[in-house]
Amino acid sequence: MQIPPFSLDEQISEIGDQIEEALIKVFRSGKYIGGEEVASFEEAFALAIQTSYSVSCNSGTDALILALRSLNIGEDDEVITSSFSFFATAEAITSVGARPVFVDIDPENYLMDLGLIEKAITPRTKAILPVHLFGHPIDMDKLMAIAQENNLKVIEDCAQATGSNWRGKPLGSYGNVGCFSFFPTKNLGAAGDAGAVTTNDFDLAKTIKELSIHGMPKRYLHTNIGYNSRLDSLQAAILNVKLTRLNKWIEQRKEIAINYINKLSMIEGIKLPSNTLINNSGHSWNQFVIRIMDNSFVQNIKITSEDISDNQNRDIFKSELQRRGVSTIIYYPIPIHLQPAYKDLGYKEGSLPITEKICNEVISLPIFPELKAIQQSYVIDKIKEIYEK
Ligand SMILES: *Cc1c(COP(=O)(O)O)cnc(C)c1O
C-alpha cells in the first residue's frame, strides 16, 4: 500500500462535479474580479469565525502583511512570535519593516511559551503574533490578558487552524485580527493561493480591504501604498462549496487523530500529542505530529533517507516508513531563527533550545479527512513493525 501524507483524490471525486459547476458559472459570466462569489464567501467566512468582518485576499502570507499594515506596524516596531512555524509568519513581519522577536515554545504543545512573552517585551513591542500551529489552539484567555496588560495588539496566525476553537470560540475571533490561509493543504483549501483576515473592528476591515486593492478606497483615488491582493472569484467559488463541509472534515480529522493516539500510545520512544487534547479540544488537526525521541531501536538499521539531521532516529524512522510505502513530512526541520535569511537578526544555535530540540524530533503522520480506516491501520501497523525490530 502507498499512503501519501495528504491527498485530494477522494475529495475531488466526491465534490468535483459541484465545484466544476460553480467554476463554469463564474468563467462564463466573464467577471473574474470581485463579484457575488467573493462577497458571499466573505460573509459566510465571517459567520463561520464569528467575527463581524472577513476580508479575503491572495494568500495567508498576504493576510498577515495586510493585518500588520492595518495596525500601523512597521519600521522600528517589534512583534513577538514563535520561531517554530512556517517561514511566512516571520517573513510577513519583516516585510512590513518590523522585527520579529522570537520566544521559545512550550514542549508540551509546541506553541509560544506564554510565560516568556512578558520578558520579551521592550518599549518597541507593538504586537504579539501567536501561531496556532498544526491546528492546536494557544490559550487565548491568557494571551489576551497579557496583551491587554501591556497594551499590545494581537494578530492570530490561524493559517493551520481554520475551524479550530479555544473554549468553543473560533480562533481568529480573539485577537484584533485573525489571519487565514486557504493553501490547498490547509483545513479549508482553495485550488491555488488564497487567504482572509477576520476582525470585529470596522475601521480595520475597511483599511485591510483598501490595502488589498492598491490602497484605493474608490476608483483611482489612492490613500495608501497597498498591494494587489484580491481573492480570485474562481477561488471564492471553490471556497463557497467547500466551506459548508469544513465542520465535517474537522470531525473526520479528529477521529483520525484520536485513533492514532489510542493505537500508538504503547510505543516507547514516540511522544504523542498531549493527552489533554483528546476530549473536547478545539484542535482541528491540520497536522498529526509525533516526536521520535532518542532511543536505540534503530541501532542496526542503515540510513537510506536523504535528509540526515541531528536526530538519526527520526531520519531512520522516516526512511523505514517510506520503504514500507508511508510518506511523511517534517514540519519544520529548521526553526525560523536559524534560517540563513535571518542570520542578521542575531540569533544563534542555542538561542531557543526547546524550539531547536523539537525541530529535530518532529515528524507528521498522514492525516486528511478522507484517509480511510484501512490506510490508517496500515500506517499504524508499519510503525509498530519498525519498533518491534
Ligand atoms: C501556510 C502558512 C502561512 C502562509 O500561508 P500562504 O497561504 O501559504 O501564504 C502562514 N503561517 C503559517 C503557520 C502557515 O502554515
XYZ file of C-alpha atoms and ligand atoms in Angstrom:
404
model
C 0.000 0.000 0.000
C 1.155 3.565 -0.723
C -0.023 6.191 1.759
C 0.553 9.850 0.890
C 0.871 12.461 3.656
C -2.008 14.350 2.080
C -4.313 13.684 -0.851
C -7.260 15.373 -2.524
C -8.215 12.412 -4.737
C -11.241 11.317 -2.708
C -12.440 14.850 -2.151
C -12.247 15.620 -5.856
C -14.340 12.596 -6.752
C -16.846 13.483 -4.031
C -17.451 17.164 -4.740
C -15.621 17.717 -8.010
C -18.816 17.983 -10.060
C -20.298 20.581 -7.789
C -17.101 22.624 -7.856
C -16.816 22.391 -11.625
C -20.357 23.659 -11.957
C -19.594 26.641 -9.744
C -16.385 27.355 -11.660
C -18.054 27.197 -15.054
C -20.694 29.637 -13.868
C -18.038 32.172 -12.894
C -15.987 31.525 -16.006
C -18.964 32.023 -18.326
C -20.005 35.194 -16.509
C -16.816 36.817 -17.759
C -16.417 38.587 -14.378
C -13.318 37.332 -12.611
C -12.545 40.074 -10.091
C -14.764 40.565 -7.040
C -18.468 39.983 -7.546
C -21.030 37.725 -5.962
C -18.817 34.738 -5.092
C -16.232 36.867 -3.269
C -18.874 38.823 -1.361
C -20.759 35.718 -0.304
C -17.567 33.943 0.747
C -16.546 36.894 2.914
C -19.961 36.913 4.536
C -20.020 33.153 5.109
C -16.462 33.063 6.439
C -17.125 35.882 8.928
C -20.127 33.898 10.103
C -18.024 30.732 10.471
C -15.349 32.530 12.508
C -17.977 34.512 14.448
C -16.478 37.889 13.603
C -18.230 40.947 12.225
C -15.993 41.093 9.152
C -13.840 38.944 6.957
C -11.745 40.404 4.160
C -10.485 37.989 1.540
C -7.070 38.236 -0.050
C -4.475 36.419 -2.124
C -2.782 34.195 0.468
C -2.180 33.580 4.135
C 1.089 35.455 3.855
C -0.724 38.487 2.469
C -3.331 38.158 5.213
C -0.536 38.587 7.780
C 1.024 41.502 5.881
C -2.331 43.283 5.467
C -3.140 42.727 9.142
C 0.200 44.142 10.296
C -0.118 47.125 7.962
C -3.685 47.863 9.096
C -2.428 48.068 12.673
C 0.297 50.501 11.591
C 3.091 48.122 12.466
C 6.273 48.899 10.590
C 9.731 50.419 10.852
C 11.295 50.227 14.363
C 8.480 48.080 15.751
C 8.893 44.653 17.303
C 6.433 41.783 17.081
C 6.688 38.818 19.449
C 6.114 35.476 17.780
C 7.239 31.856 17.502
C 10.225 30.547 15.580
C 8.544 27.146 15.278
C 6.260 27.960 12.366
C 6.204 28.223 8.613
C 8.652 30.888 7.454
C 5.854 33.237 6.281
C 4.942 34.119 9.873
C 8.207 35.979 10.378
C 8.582 36.950 6.742
C 5.366 38.989 6.953
C 6.678 40.873 9.993
C 9.959 41.640 8.247
C 8.309 42.642 5.007
C 6.376 45.465 6.691
C 9.688 46.714 8.097
C 9.232 45.443 11.656
C 11.376 42.982 13.587
C 10.299 39.512 14.679
C 11.231 38.708 18.282
C 11.073 35.001 18.943
C 10.179 33.405 22.248
C 10.781 29.722 22.904
C 7.951 27.196 22.794
C 6.199 25.052 25.358
C 7.492 21.480 24.906
C 4.001 20.102 25.645
C 2.126 21.829 22.833
C 4.861 23.373 20.632
C 3.194 26.787 20.869
C 4.730 30.035 22.153
C 5.523 29.694 25.832
C 3.143 32.238 27.350
C 5.366 32.565 30.385
C 8.146 34.039 28.249
C 6.218 36.779 26.494
C 6.466 39.466 29.154
C 10.241 39.090 29.361
C 10.465 39.704 25.621
C 8.526 42.971 25.716
C 10.528 46.169 25.077
C 9.419 49.787 24.510
C 9.316 48.941 20.797
C 6.984 45.972 21.090
C 3.710 46.632 19.290
C 2.075 43.252 18.952
C 2.007 39.562 19.773
C 1.599 37.189 16.836
C 0.662 33.733 18.158
C 0.689 30.799 15.741
C -1.916 28.097 16.295
C 0.493 25.572 14.871
C -0.833 22.313 13.404
C -4.361 23.472 14.326
C -3.634 23.461 18.066
C -5.168 26.468 19.825
C -2.954 28.505 22.104
C -4.580 29.595 25.386
C -6.244 32.762 24.093
C -7.559 33.805 27.511
C -4.050 34.039 28.895
C -2.630 35.542 25.733
C -5.280 38.286 25.519
C -4.756 39.103 29.198
C -1.018 39.581 28.613
C -1.730 41.729 25.555
C -4.226 43.916 27.362
C -1.995 44.409 30.362
C 0.847 45.531 28.136
C -1.230 47.449 25.610
C -0.232 45.236 22.691
C -2.141 44.288 19.554
C -2.816 40.624 18.791
C -2.559 39.110 15.326
C -3.545 35.444 15.270
C -1.814 33.274 12.676
C -4.668 30.855 12.002
C -3.206 29.558 8.730
C -3.241 25.987 10.035
C -6.208 26.467 12.313
C -9.292 27.173 10.199
C -12.060 25.528 12.212
C -10.121 25.363 15.486
C -11.502 26.960 18.612
C -10.418 27.941 22.103
C -13.114 27.119 24.661
C -15.740 26.863 21.940
C -14.997 30.234 20.350
C -13.333 30.097 16.904
C -9.698 31.049 16.580
C -9.359 34.239 14.637
C -12.123 35.860 16.706
C -9.996 36.640 19.775
C -7.252 38.942 18.529
C -7.539 42.301 16.813
C -7.240 40.290 13.609
C -7.142 36.640 12.565
C -5.145 35.588 9.505
C -6.128 32.567 7.449
C -4.592 30.638 4.569
C -6.529 28.591 2.048
C -3.430 26.978 0.554
C -4.561 23.581 -0.796
C -3.226 21.537 2.149
C -4.825 23.673 4.859
C -8.094 22.697 6.564
C -10.052 24.728 4.022
C -8.115 24.658 0.784
C -8.588 26.522 -2.484
C -7.207 25.311 -5.819
C -4.237 27.628 -5.517
C -3.348 30.508 -3.229
C -5.992 32.281 -1.178
C -6.408 33.835 2.256
C -8.540 36.004 4.538
C -8.354 38.324 7.519
C -11.093 38.359 10.156
C -11.833 41.162 12.596
C -14.600 42.755 14.653
C -13.240 46.244 14.011
C -14.962 48.092 11.169
C -12.080 50.515 10.610
C -9.520 47.702 10.432
C -11.697 45.765 7.989
C -12.027 48.848 5.795
C -8.285 49.541 5.855
C -7.446 45.900 5.094
C -9.852 45.882 2.151
C -8.356 49.104 0.795
C -4.780 47.942 1.254
C -5.587 44.737 -0.627
C -6.696 46.842 -3.624
C -3.778 49.271 -4.055
C -4.787 51.420 -1.075
C -7.737 52.518 -3.159
C -10.958 53.393 -1.263
C -12.594 54.499 -4.517
C -11.612 54.105 -8.100
C -8.272 55.768 -8.871
C -8.080 57.552 -5.542
C -5.124 56.079 -3.607
C -4.869 56.966 0.062
C -2.243 54.352 0.900
C 0.573 52.377 -0.713
C -1.093 48.983 -0.807
C -0.931 45.706 -2.663
C -2.662 43.801 -5.394
C -4.013 41.067 -3.163
C -7.547 40.158 -4.087
C -9.136 36.749 -3.811
C -9.958 35.472 -7.313
C -13.656 34.976 -7.988
C -12.855 31.463 -9.205
C -11.149 30.595 -5.918
C -14.053 32.133 -3.980
C -16.474 29.886 -5.885
C -14.482 26.830 -4.802
C -14.249 28.023 -1.210
C -18.013 28.603 -1.082
C -18.622 24.968 -1.959
C -16.009 23.691 0.460
C -16.804 25.891 3.462
C -20.112 24.097 4.034
C -18.144 20.884 4.612
C -15.475 22.271 6.895
C -17.041 21.095 10.162
C -17.482 17.565 8.869
C -13.872 17.463 7.696
C -12.627 18.651 11.077
C -14.643 15.891 12.761
C -13.010 13.352 10.447
C -9.562 14.741 11.233
C -10.345 14.473 14.953
C -11.363 10.838 14.635
C -8.151 10.022 12.828
C -6.086 11.857 15.446
C -7.796 10.100 18.349
C -7.256 6.756 16.668
C -3.537 7.454 16.235
C -3.286 8.483 19.889
C -5.084 5.347 21.088
C -3.139 2.938 18.897
C 0.336 4.389 19.259
C 0.312 5.141 22.965
C 2.064 1.865 23.817
C 5.196 2.657 21.874
C 8.044 3.874 23.962
C 10.240 6.295 22.113
C 7.357 8.056 20.389
C 5.968 11.178 22.013
C 2.351 11.722 21.026
C 0.420 14.998 21.133
C -0.509 15.737 24.720
C -3.379 13.726 26.202
C -5.337 16.732 27.332
C -6.246 17.187 23.703
C -8.192 14.033 23.236
C -11.528 15.132 24.605
C -13.228 18.268 23.530
C -10.179 20.163 22.499
C -10.544 22.861 19.925
C -7.736 21.269 17.924
C -8.522 20.907 14.214
C -5.624 18.541 13.492
C -4.256 20.105 10.340
C -1.225 18.000 11.156
C -0.704 14.993 13.399
C 2.777 15.487 14.756
C 4.703 12.993 16.807
C 8.234 13.193 18.158
C 10.826 10.494 17.711
C 12.774 10.522 20.936
C 16.295 9.354 21.489
C 16.295 5.598 21.841
C 18.110 2.642 20.436
C 15.512 0.923 18.306
C 17.434 1.782 15.216
C 20.892 0.618 16.115
C 21.145 -1.891 13.315
C 19.369 -0.042 10.563
C 21.239 1.778 7.850
C 20.012 5.172 6.757
C 18.539 5.264 3.286
C 16.967 8.671 3.624
C 18.427 11.787 2.061
C 17.550 14.070 4.921
C 20.112 13.440 7.559
C 19.593 15.633 10.587
C 20.887 15.743 14.138
C 18.363 13.095 15.087
C 19.327 9.861 13.362
C 16.431 8.079 14.989
C 13.984 10.306 13.198
C 15.791 10.000 9.865
C 15.703 6.242 10.118
C 12.086 6.172 11.257
C 11.157 8.309 8.252
C 13.071 6.228 5.747
C 11.839 2.936 7.217
C 8.249 4.162 6.892
C 8.934 5.349 3.354
C 10.353 1.949 2.474
C 7.020 0.471 3.547
C 5.037 2.923 1.414
C 4.130 5.510 4.052
C 5.171 9.063 3.227
C 5.699 11.596 5.962
C 6.739 15.236 6.125
C 8.798 17.124 8.669
C 7.199 20.378 9.762
C 9.696 22.032 10.329
C 13.261 20.796 10.184
C 14.898 24.214 10.690
C 13.473 26.836 13.056
C 12.964 30.297 11.572
C 15.585 31.948 13.797
C 18.281 29.676 12.333
C 17.297 30.225 8.695
C 20.100 31.756 6.592
C 17.755 34.585 5.573
C 17.613 35.674 9.219
C 21.284 35.488 10.089
C 21.317 39.254 10.714
C 18.717 39.049 13.499
C 21.444 37.858 15.841
C 20.089 34.515 16.942
C 22.418 31.551 17.044
C 22.262 27.866 17.805
C 21.154 27.543 21.414
C 19.144 30.788 21.417
C 15.840 28.896 21.599
C 16.778 25.466 22.939
C 13.314 23.912 23.083
C 12.364 25.039 19.595
C 15.649 23.646 18.271
C 15.265 20.334 20.071
C 11.715 19.858 18.860
C 12.613 20.670 15.241
C 14.968 17.713 15.480
C 12.319 15.327 16.759
C 9.050 16.079 14.975
C 7.530 14.171 12.103
C 3.984 14.415 10.730
C 1.970 11.282 10.042
C -0.539 11.123 7.170
C -3.762 12.923 8.081
C -6.548 14.285 5.878
C -10.312 13.897 6.200
C -10.616 11.186 3.554
C -7.826 8.969 4.931
C -9.517 5.577 5.114
C -9.531 3.372 8.188
C -7.599 0.619 6.380
C -4.999 3.137 5.250
C -4.571 4.412 8.784
C -4.359 0.876 10.161
C -1.633 0.193 7.648
C 0.332 3.246 8.853
C -0.089 2.160 12.473
C 0.959 -1.429 11.734
C 4.066 -0.290 9.912
C 5.073 1.985 12.780
C 4.669 -0.906 15.208
C 6.680 -3.147 12.897
C 9.578 -0.679 12.860
C 9.626 -0.517 16.645
C 9.455 -4.276 17.029
C 12.813 -4.733 15.325
C 0.609 28.265 5.313
C 1.045 29.189 6.381
C 1.193 30.571 6.184
C 1.161 31.197 4.835
O 0.023 30.948 4.092
P 0.081 31.013 2.490
O -1.355 30.964 2.102
O 0.858 29.834 2.020
O 0.727 32.302 2.114
C 1.483 31.357 7.280
N 1.639 30.829 8.506
C 1.517 29.513 8.735
C 1.675 28.996 10.118
C 1.242 28.640 7.677
O 1.140 27.334 7.913
